[in-house]
Structure formats: C-alpha cells, structure tokens
mmCIF file of C-alpha atoms and ligand atoms in Angstrom:
data_model
loop_
_atom_site.group_PDB
_atom_site.id
_atom_site.type_symbol
_atom_site.label_atom_id
_atom_site.label_comp_id
_atom_site.label_asym_id
_atom_site.label_seq_id
_atom_site.Cartn_x
_atom_site.Cartn_y
_atom_site.Cartn_z
ATOM 1 C CA MET A 1 13.397 -5.155 -7.858
ATOM 2 C CA LYS A 2 9.883 -6.382 -8.565
ATOM 3 C CA VAL A 3 6.674 -4.661 -7.421
ATOM 4 C CA ILE A 4 3.542 -6.813 -7.532
ATOM 5 C CA PHE A 5 0.089 -5.284 -7.127
ATOM 6 C CA LEU A 6 -1.974 -7.910 -5.317
ATOM 7 C CA GLY A 7 -4.971 -5.702 -4.558
ATOM 8 C CA THR A 8 -5.800 -2.486 -6.397
ATOM 9 C CA ASN A 9 -9.362 -1.670 -5.328
ATOM 10 C CA GLY A 10 -10.241 0.894 -2.698
ATOM 11 C CA TRP A 11 -12.988 0.291 -0.113
ATOM 12 C CA TYR A 12 -14.252 -3.163 -1.127
ATOM 13 C CA ASP A 13 -13.714 -6.122 -3.440
ATOM 14 C CA THR A 14 -15.524 -6.349 -6.760
ATOM 15 C CA GLU A 15 -14.867 -8.161 -10.035
ATOM 16 C CA THR A 16 -12.268 -5.434 -10.731
ATOM 17 C CA GLY A 17 -10.078 -6.625 -7.873
ATOM 18 C CA ASN A 18 -9.229 -7.069 -4.218
ATOM 19 C CA THR A 19 -8.594 -4.258 -1.767
ATOM 20 C CA THR A 20 -5.142 -2.779 -1.369
ATOM 21 C CA CYS A 21 -1.981 -4.852 -1.017
ATOM 22 C CA ILE A 22 1.398 -4.463 -2.725
ATOM 23 C CA LEU A 23 4.376 -6.806 -2.503
ATOM 24 C CA ILE A 24 7.910 -5.630 -3.274
ATOM 25 C CA GLU A 25 10.665 -8.205 -3.703
ATOM 26 C CA THR A 26 14.132 -6.701 -3.293
ATOM 27 C CA ASP A 27 17.539 -8.393 -3.270
ATOM 28 C CA ASP A 28 17.312 -8.895 0.493
ATOM 29 C CA TYR A 29 13.708 -8.443 1.643
ATOM 30 C CA PHE A 30 10.030 -8.843 0.973
ATOM 31 C CA VAL A 31 8.263 -5.557 1.709
ATOM 32 C CA ILE A 32 4.464 -5.525 1.806
ATOM 33 C CA LEU A 33 2.405 -2.337 1.719
ATOM 34 C CA ASP A 34 -0.967 -2.673 3.427
ATOM 35 C CA ALA A 35 -2.979 -5.819 3.978
ATOM 36 C CA GLY A 36 -6.305 -5.477 2.202
ATOM 37 C CA ASN A 37 -7.941 -8.552 0.704
ATOM 38 C CA GLY A 38 -5.120 -8.985 -1.845
ATOM 39 C CA PHE A 39 -2.940 -10.026 1.113
ATOM 40 C CA TYR A 40 -3.988 -13.697 0.859
ATOM 41 C CA LYS A 41 -1.862 -14.012 -2.306
ATOM 42 C CA ILE A 42 1.515 -13.158 -0.741
ATOM 43 C CA ASP A 43 2.507 -16.828 -0.344
ATOM 44 C CA GLN A 44 2.311 -17.280 -4.131
ATOM 45 C CA TYR A 45 5.317 -14.950 -4.341
ATOM 46 C CA ILE A 46 7.193 -15.374 -1.068
ATOM 47 C CA ARG A 47 9.257 -18.392 -2.085
ATOM 48 C CA SER A 48 12.478 -17.762 -0.194
ATOM 49 C CA LYS A 49 13.551 -17.068 3.385
ATOM 50 C CA LYS A 50 14.213 -13.358 2.941
ATOM 51 C CA PRO A 51 12.804 -11.349 5.872
ATOM 52 C CA ILE A 52 9.222 -10.102 5.470
ATOM 53 C CA TYR A 53 8.232 -6.554 6.438
ATOM 54 C CA LEU A 54 4.620 -5.382 6.338
ATOM 55 C CA PHE A 55 3.839 -1.651 6.546
ATOM 56 C CA LEU A 56 0.310 -0.578 7.430
ATOM 57 C CA SER A 57 -0.816 2.910 6.452
ATOM 58 C CA HIS A 58 -3.951 3.095 8.625
ATOM 59 C CA PHE A 59 -6.711 0.934 10.018
ATOM 60 C CA HIS A 60 -9.581 1.395 7.607
ATOM 61 C CA LEU A 61 -10.605 -2.166 6.873
ATOM 62 C CA ASP A 62 -9.704 -2.064 3.180
ATOM 63 C CA HIS A 63 -6.061 -1.812 4.344
ATOM 64 C CA ILE A 64 -6.072 -4.440 7.120
ATOM 65 C CA ILE A 65 -8.904 -6.893 6.448
ATOM 66 C CA GLY A 66 -6.460 -9.426 4.950
ATOM 67 C CA LEU A 67 -4.806 -9.847 8.361
ATOM 68 C CA HIS A 68 -7.521 -12.261 9.416
ATOM 69 C CA ILE A 69 -5.955 -14.929 7.197
ATOM 70 C CA LEU A 70 -2.461 -14.641 8.718
ATOM 71 C CA ASN A 71 -2.940 -18.154 10.104
ATOM 72 C CA LYS A 72 -2.958 -19.496 6.539
ATOM 73 C CA PHE A 73 0.772 -18.796 6.339
ATOM 74 C CA ASP A 74 3.758 -20.498 7.920
ATOM 75 C CA PHE A 75 6.775 -18.379 7.110
ATOM 76 C CA ASP A 76 9.987 -19.725 8.714
ATOM 77 C CA GLN A 77 11.445 -16.224 8.732
ATOM 78 C CA GLY A 78 8.422 -14.753 10.544
ATOM 79 C CA MET A 79 6.916 -11.378 9.752
ATOM 80 C CA ARG A 80 7.550 -7.897 11.115
ATOM 81 C CA ILE A 81 4.574 -5.565 11.007
ATOM 82 C CA TYR A 82 5.123 -1.783 11.166
ATOM 83 C CA GLY A 83 2.611 1.008 11.584
ATOM 84 C CA GLN A 84 1.937 4.337 13.233
ATOM 85 C CA VAL A 85 1.948 4.864 17.005
ATOM 86 C CA GLY A 86 -1.023 2.918 18.403
ATOM 87 C CA THR A 87 -0.637 -0.027 16.005
ATOM 88 C CA LYS A 88 0.115 -2.562 18.779
ATOM 89 C CA ASP A 89 -3.146 -1.930 20.644
ATOM 90 C CA ILE A 90 -5.228 -1.935 17.493
ATOM 91 C CA LEU A 91 -3.712 -5.165 16.113
ATOM 92 C CA ASP A 92 -4.056 -6.794 19.533
ATOM 93 C CA THR A 93 -7.765 -6.117 19.211
ATOM 94 C CA ILE A 94 -8.252 -7.013 15.547
ATOM 95 C CA ILE A 95 -5.923 -10.039 15.323
ATOM 96 C CA ASN A 96 -7.486 -11.708 18.317
ATOM 97 C CA GLU A 97 -10.526 -13.569 19.612
ATOM 98 C CA PRO A 98 -13.362 -13.427 18.692
ATOM 99 C CA TYR A 99 -12.355 -12.147 15.239
ATOM 100 C CA THR A 100 -9.496 -14.458 14.322
ATOM 101 C CA VAL A 101 -6.512 -16.426 15.663
ATOM 102 C CA PRO A 102 -4.485 -14.314 18.143
ATOM 103 C CA ILE A 103 -0.970 -13.246 17.147
ATOM 104 C CA ALA A 104 0.608 -15.452 19.853
ATOM 105 C CA LYS A 105 -1.120 -18.563 18.432
ATOM 106 C CA LEU A 106 -0.177 -18.036 14.779
ATOM 107 C CA PRO A 107 1.920 -20.829 13.175
ATOM 108 C CA PHE A 108 4.837 -18.430 12.719
ATOM 109 C CA LYS A 109 6.406 -15.516 14.583
ATOM 110 C CA VAL A 110 4.815 -12.100 14.087
ATOM 111 C CA GLU A 111 6.307 -8.973 15.659
ATOM 112 C CA VAL A 112 4.514 -5.629 15.759
ATOM 113 C CA HIS A 113 6.492 -2.374 15.784
ATOM 114 C CA GLU A 114 5.387 1.255 15.949
ATOM 115 C CA LEU A 115 6.992 4.056 13.965
ATOM 116 C CA SER A 116 6.803 7.744 14.766
ATOM 117 C CA GLU A 117 7.012 10.335 12.004
ATOM 118 C CA GLY A 118 10.558 10.793 10.736
ATOM 119 C CA LEU A 119 13.435 8.721 9.448
ATOM 120 C CA HIS A 120 14.138 5.170 10.632
ATOM 121 C CA ASN A 121 16.574 2.443 9.734
ATOM 122 C CA ILE A 122 14.999 -0.977 10.187
ATOM 123 C CA PRO A 123 17.581 -1.998 8.667
ATOM 124 C CA PHE A 124 16.662 -0.303 5.349
ATOM 125 C CA SER A 125 15.795 3.378 5.365
ATOM 126 C CA VAL A 126 12.152 4.361 5.781
ATOM 127 C CA LYS A 127 10.734 7.845 6.247
ATOM 128 C CA CYS A 128 7.237 8.161 7.707
ATOM 129 C CA LYS A 129 4.874 11.132 7.427
ATOM 130 C CA LEU A 130 1.241 11.542 8.360
ATOM 131 C CA LEU A 131 -1.121 12.419 5.530
ATOM 132 C CA ILE A 132 -4.554 14.047 5.433
ATOM 133 C CA HIS A 133 -7.362 11.529 5.816
ATOM 134 C CA SER A 134 -10.533 10.882 7.809
ATOM 135 C CA SER A 135 -8.471 8.562 10.021
ATOM 136 C CA LYS A 136 -4.761 9.079 10.839
ATOM 137 C CA CYS A 137 -2.897 7.677 7.844
ATOM 138 C CA MET A 138 0.856 7.226 7.413
ATOM 139 C CA GLY A 139 2.705 7.503 4.128
ATOM 140 C CA TYR A 140 6.144 5.960 3.586
ATOM 141 C CA ARG A 141 9.331 6.563 1.639
ATOM 142 C CA PHE A 142 11.682 3.581 1.292
ATOM 143 C CA GLU A 143 15.205 3.218 0.048
ATOM 144 C CA LEU A 144 15.546 -0.299 -1.353
ATOM 145 C CA ASP A 145 18.204 -1.680 -3.715
ATOM 146 C CA GLY A 146 19.463 1.882 -4.214
ATOM 147 C CA LYS A 147 16.052 3.108 -5.398
ATOM 148 C CA ILE A 148 13.449 5.337 -3.764
ATOM 149 C CA ILE A 149 9.891 4.067 -3.531
ATOM 150 C CA ALA A 150 7.226 6.383 -2.100
ATOM 151 C CA TYR A 151 3.879 5.063 -0.916
ATOM 152 C CA VAL A 152 1.141 7.674 -0.654
ATOM 153 C CA PRO A 153 -2.043 5.879 0.403
ATOM 154 C CA ASP A 154 -5.361 7.405 1.480
ATOM 155 C CA THR A 155 -4.921 11.187 1.584
ATOM 156 C CA GLY A 156 -5.959 14.551 0.288
ATOM 157 C CA ILE A 157 -3.267 16.521 -1.502
ATOM 158 C CA CYS A 158 -0.710 17.745 1.074
ATOM 159 C CA GLU A 159 2.910 18.845 1.586
ATOM 160 C CA ASN A 160 3.858 15.600 3.315
ATOM 161 C CA ALA A 161 2.809 13.591 0.266
ATOM 162 C CA ILE A 162 5.143 15.708 -1.862
ATOM 163 C CA GLU A 163 7.982 15.471 0.668
ATOM 164 C CA LEU A 164 7.756 11.662 0.739
ATOM 165 C CA SER A 165 7.817 11.536 -3.067
ATOM 166 C CA GLU A 166 10.829 13.847 -3.575
ATOM 167 C CA ASN A 167 12.799 12.522 -6.595
ATOM 168 C CA ALA A 168 11.309 9.047 -6.086
ATOM 169 C CA ASP A 169 12.080 6.405 -8.705
ATOM 170 C CA LEU A 170 8.569 5.097 -8.130
ATOM 171 C CA LEU A 171 5.583 6.812 -6.552
ATOM 172 C CA ILE A 172 2.711 4.498 -5.664
ATOM 173 C CA ALA A 173 -0.321 6.707 -5.047
ATOM 174 C CA GLU A 174 -3.946 6.146 -4.245
ATOM 175 C CA CYS A 175 -6.552 7.215 -6.786
ATOM 176 C CA SER A 176 -10.003 6.935 -5.235
ATOM 177 C CA PHE A 177 -11.649 9.636 -7.299
ATOM 178 C CA LYS A 178 -12.170 10.110 -10.997
ATOM 179 C CA MET A 179 -10.788 13.083 -12.907
ATOM 180 C CA GLY A 180 -12.333 16.315 -11.676
ATOM 181 C CA GLN A 181 -13.848 14.719 -8.536
ATOM 182 C CA SER A 182 -12.949 15.820 -5.008
ATOM 183 C CA SER A 183 -14.414 16.051 -1.519
ATOM 184 C CA VAL A 184 -13.428 18.270 1.409
ATOM 185 C CA GLU A 185 -15.145 16.018 3.983
ATOM 186 C CA TRP A 186 -13.640 12.803 2.603
ATOM 187 C CA PRO A 187 -10.081 13.618 1.421
ATOM 188 C CA HIS A 188 -8.759 11.375 -1.343
ATOM 189 C CA LEU A 189 -6.764 11.859 -4.541
ATOM 190 C CA ASN A 190 -8.032 12.094 -8.094
ATOM 191 C CA PRO A 191 -5.665 11.374 -11.022
ATOM 192 C CA GLU A 192 -4.772 15.061 -11.440
ATOM 193 C CA ASP A 193 -3.869 15.360 -7.729
ATOM 194 C CA ALA A 194 -1.606 12.306 -7.931
ATOM 195 C CA ALA A 195 0.093 13.691 -11.050
ATOM 196 C CA LEU A 196 0.541 17.067 -9.353
ATOM 197 C CA ILE A 197 2.253 15.391 -6.376
ATOM 198 C CA ALA A 198 4.493 13.399 -8.752
ATOM 199 C CA LYS A 199 5.392 16.495 -10.780
ATOM 200 C CA SER A 200 5.980 18.765 -7.772
ATOM 201 C CA ALA A 201 8.203 16.107 -6.202
ATOM 202 C CA GLY A 202 10.096 15.266 -9.389
ATOM 203 C CA ALA A 203 9.088 11.591 -9.160
ATOM 204 C CA LYS A 204 10.186 9.533 -12.165
ATOM 205 C CA LYS A 205 7.273 7.125 -12.376
ATOM 206 C CA LEU A 206 3.745 7.246 -10.991
ATOM 207 C CA VAL A 207 1.531 4.213 -10.506
ATOM 208 C CA LEU A 208 -2.070 4.524 -9.394
ATOM 209 C CA LEU A 209 -4.110 2.116 -7.324
ATOM 210 C CA HIS A 210 -6.825 2.060 -4.636
ATOM 211 C CA PHE A 211 -9.520 2.772 -7.225
ATOM 212 C CA ASP A 212 -12.705 3.285 -5.199
ATOM 213 C CA ALA A 213 -14.898 0.273 -6.022
ATOM 214 C CA ASN A 214 -18.043 2.384 -5.999
ATOM 215 C CA ILE A 215 -16.597 4.965 -8.399
ATOM 216 C CA TYR A 216 -14.482 2.838 -10.769
ATOM 217 C CA ARG A 217 -16.910 0.102 -11.844
ATOM 218 C CA SER A 218 -14.796 -1.404 -14.623
ATOM 219 C CA LEU A 219 -11.134 -1.830 -15.583
ATOM 220 C CA GLU A 220 -11.834 0.138 -18.782
ATOM 221 C CA GLU A 221 -12.412 3.203 -16.606
ATOM 222 C CA ARG A 222 -8.887 2.805 -15.229
ATOM 223 C CA ILE A 223 -7.434 2.510 -18.751
ATOM 224 C CA GLU A 224 -9.305 5.666 -19.719
ATOM 225 C CA VAL A 225 -7.556 7.505 -16.858
ATOM 226 C CA GLN A 226 -4.175 6.255 -18.051
ATOM 227 C CA GLU A 227 -4.816 7.389 -21.622
ATOM 228 C CA LYS A 228 -6.026 10.842 -20.605
ATOM 229 C CA MET A 229 -3.391 11.421 -17.926
ATOM 230 C CA LYS A 230 -0.403 10.423 -20.108
ATOM 231 C CA LYS A 231 -0.583 13.915 -21.571
ATOM 232 C CA VAL A 232 -0.211 15.408 -18.090
ATOM 233 C CA PHE A 233 2.373 12.985 -16.668
ATOM 234 C CA LYS A 234 4.039 10.760 -19.244
ATOM 235 C CA ASN A 235 5.271 8.057 -16.887
ATOM 236 C CA LEU A 236 1.887 7.288 -15.345
ATOM 237 C CA ILE A 237 0.375 3.833 -15.279
ATOM 238 C CA VAL A 238 -2.751 2.459 -13.677
ATOM 239 C CA THR A 239 -2.602 -0.921 -11.963
ATOM 240 C CA PHE A 240 -4.689 -4.078 -12.062
ATOM 241 C CA ASP A 241 -4.618 -7.012 -9.642
ATOM 242 C CA ASN A 242 -1.596 -9.322 -10.047
ATOM 243 C CA MET A 243 0.198 -6.954 -12.410
ATOM 244 C CA ASP A 244 3.897 -6.541 -11.737
ATOM 245 C CA ILE A 245 6.550 -4.047 -12.725
ATOM 246 C CA GLU A 246 10.357 -4.050 -12.539
ATOM 247 C CA ILE A 247 12.172 -0.963 -11.364
HETATM 248 ZN ZN1 LIG B 1 -8.629 2.920 1.662
HETATM 249 ZN ZN1 LIG B 2 -8.816 5.106 4.420
#
C-alpha cells in the first residue's frame, strides 16, 4: 500500500508546501484524507477505476479548500465523501453557488455521507472519534490491506487520539507546533505530543504533517524535528509535499 503526502502544510500554502491532503492507494481503493490545497494533485495518482473515498476531519479551510476544484476532475467511478454529522449541510453550502460549481453539476458523481463516532464498515473498517480542537474535528482509524492506519488531524493531546492509534502500523499525526510549544486556547500537537500518542498506543511508525506555515518557515526546520525526535521515537519521519511511503 502506498501513502502519498500531497499537502503537508497547516493553515496556509507557502513555498514549503500545500495545505493538508493525503492519498492512500490500496489493492482495492483510493482513500483520501482531507482536501486542503494539495487535493488538486490527486488525478496525477488516480490512474485506475478503483473506488475513491475522501474523509474530511473538519471544516477549517486548510482541510477543505481544495474542494473548490472538484470540477477539474472526471472520475468514472465517482467519489464518496465522508465526514462527521453535519457534513452534508456544510458541503451543500461550500460546494455551491456562489463559491464554486454545485455538487449536482459536477462532471462526475459525488456522494456525501455522514459518520457518527464509532465503528463502521463502508466496506472497509473505519473507526471515528472526535478529537479536541477549536472546531469539532474527527480522527479516523482504517483497516486497509490488513494494516491499521490512524489519522489524527488537528487536536490537542487526548485519549481518543491514543485509542485511534492503538497498535497502528502507521500513525499520521498533525504537528502544528514546534518542540516545547503548546497552547490551551488553540489545541494542536507538538512533536513530543505526537510521539507520546504513538508510544502510548504502541504505534509502529509515526509520520508528521500539517506543519503550521507561520511556525515552520522552512523544510530544514522539519528535518531538525526529525533528527531530534528520533531519539524519543525511532520510527518517526516528517513529511514533505509529494513524498510517498510504502507500508
Ligand atoms: Zn488545520
Ligand atoms: Zn483545524
């Protein structure tokens, strides 16, 4: 299974990258995590008719802004979008006039589905849990090709993040803050928090993304985090746009 990091910035685009979007190609599906500005690149990788599933964590624009270019695509297999309860109303507003082409007028079929917290089979297994953030944010745990992938986007450190990551083969976690930084009013993870979640959960590999564009000004600052944090959690890597990994 291949995991491609199409957007690794948090908040806004800079020369370090686009905002958050991840594409996972499994034997049977394409699974996309969030639709920040990196979303426009998905058609460079979606080259077969496998079903496409997009999971949205929350509606801060750095996770959905890419949806305005949905009309660039023409996927024969359509696209199924999943998100927390309330997603249908919000997407009906955002993917609509006067902002962009309405869902019903897109060149391909797009379905929107809502997921409550808990375990679902859609047809692969996905567990959903709400995290701690300034806006309701959903984290996910997938079982794909016999492997567990946990996605812990915008959040402060919390039990649900650990539960989703339990024994995961891959934990994809946000990393808005630098080492030692934190904020009670604006909950996000720093590298130590992400490593603590990975360790507490027994996750095998931790990858970091969603580097706040205003805090991480260069890619070297990401590499510095990786070098320092390797001592704390050996299997930690930082991501860059268009990087891919096999798991
Ligand atoms: Zn964000
Ligand atoms: Zn957010």
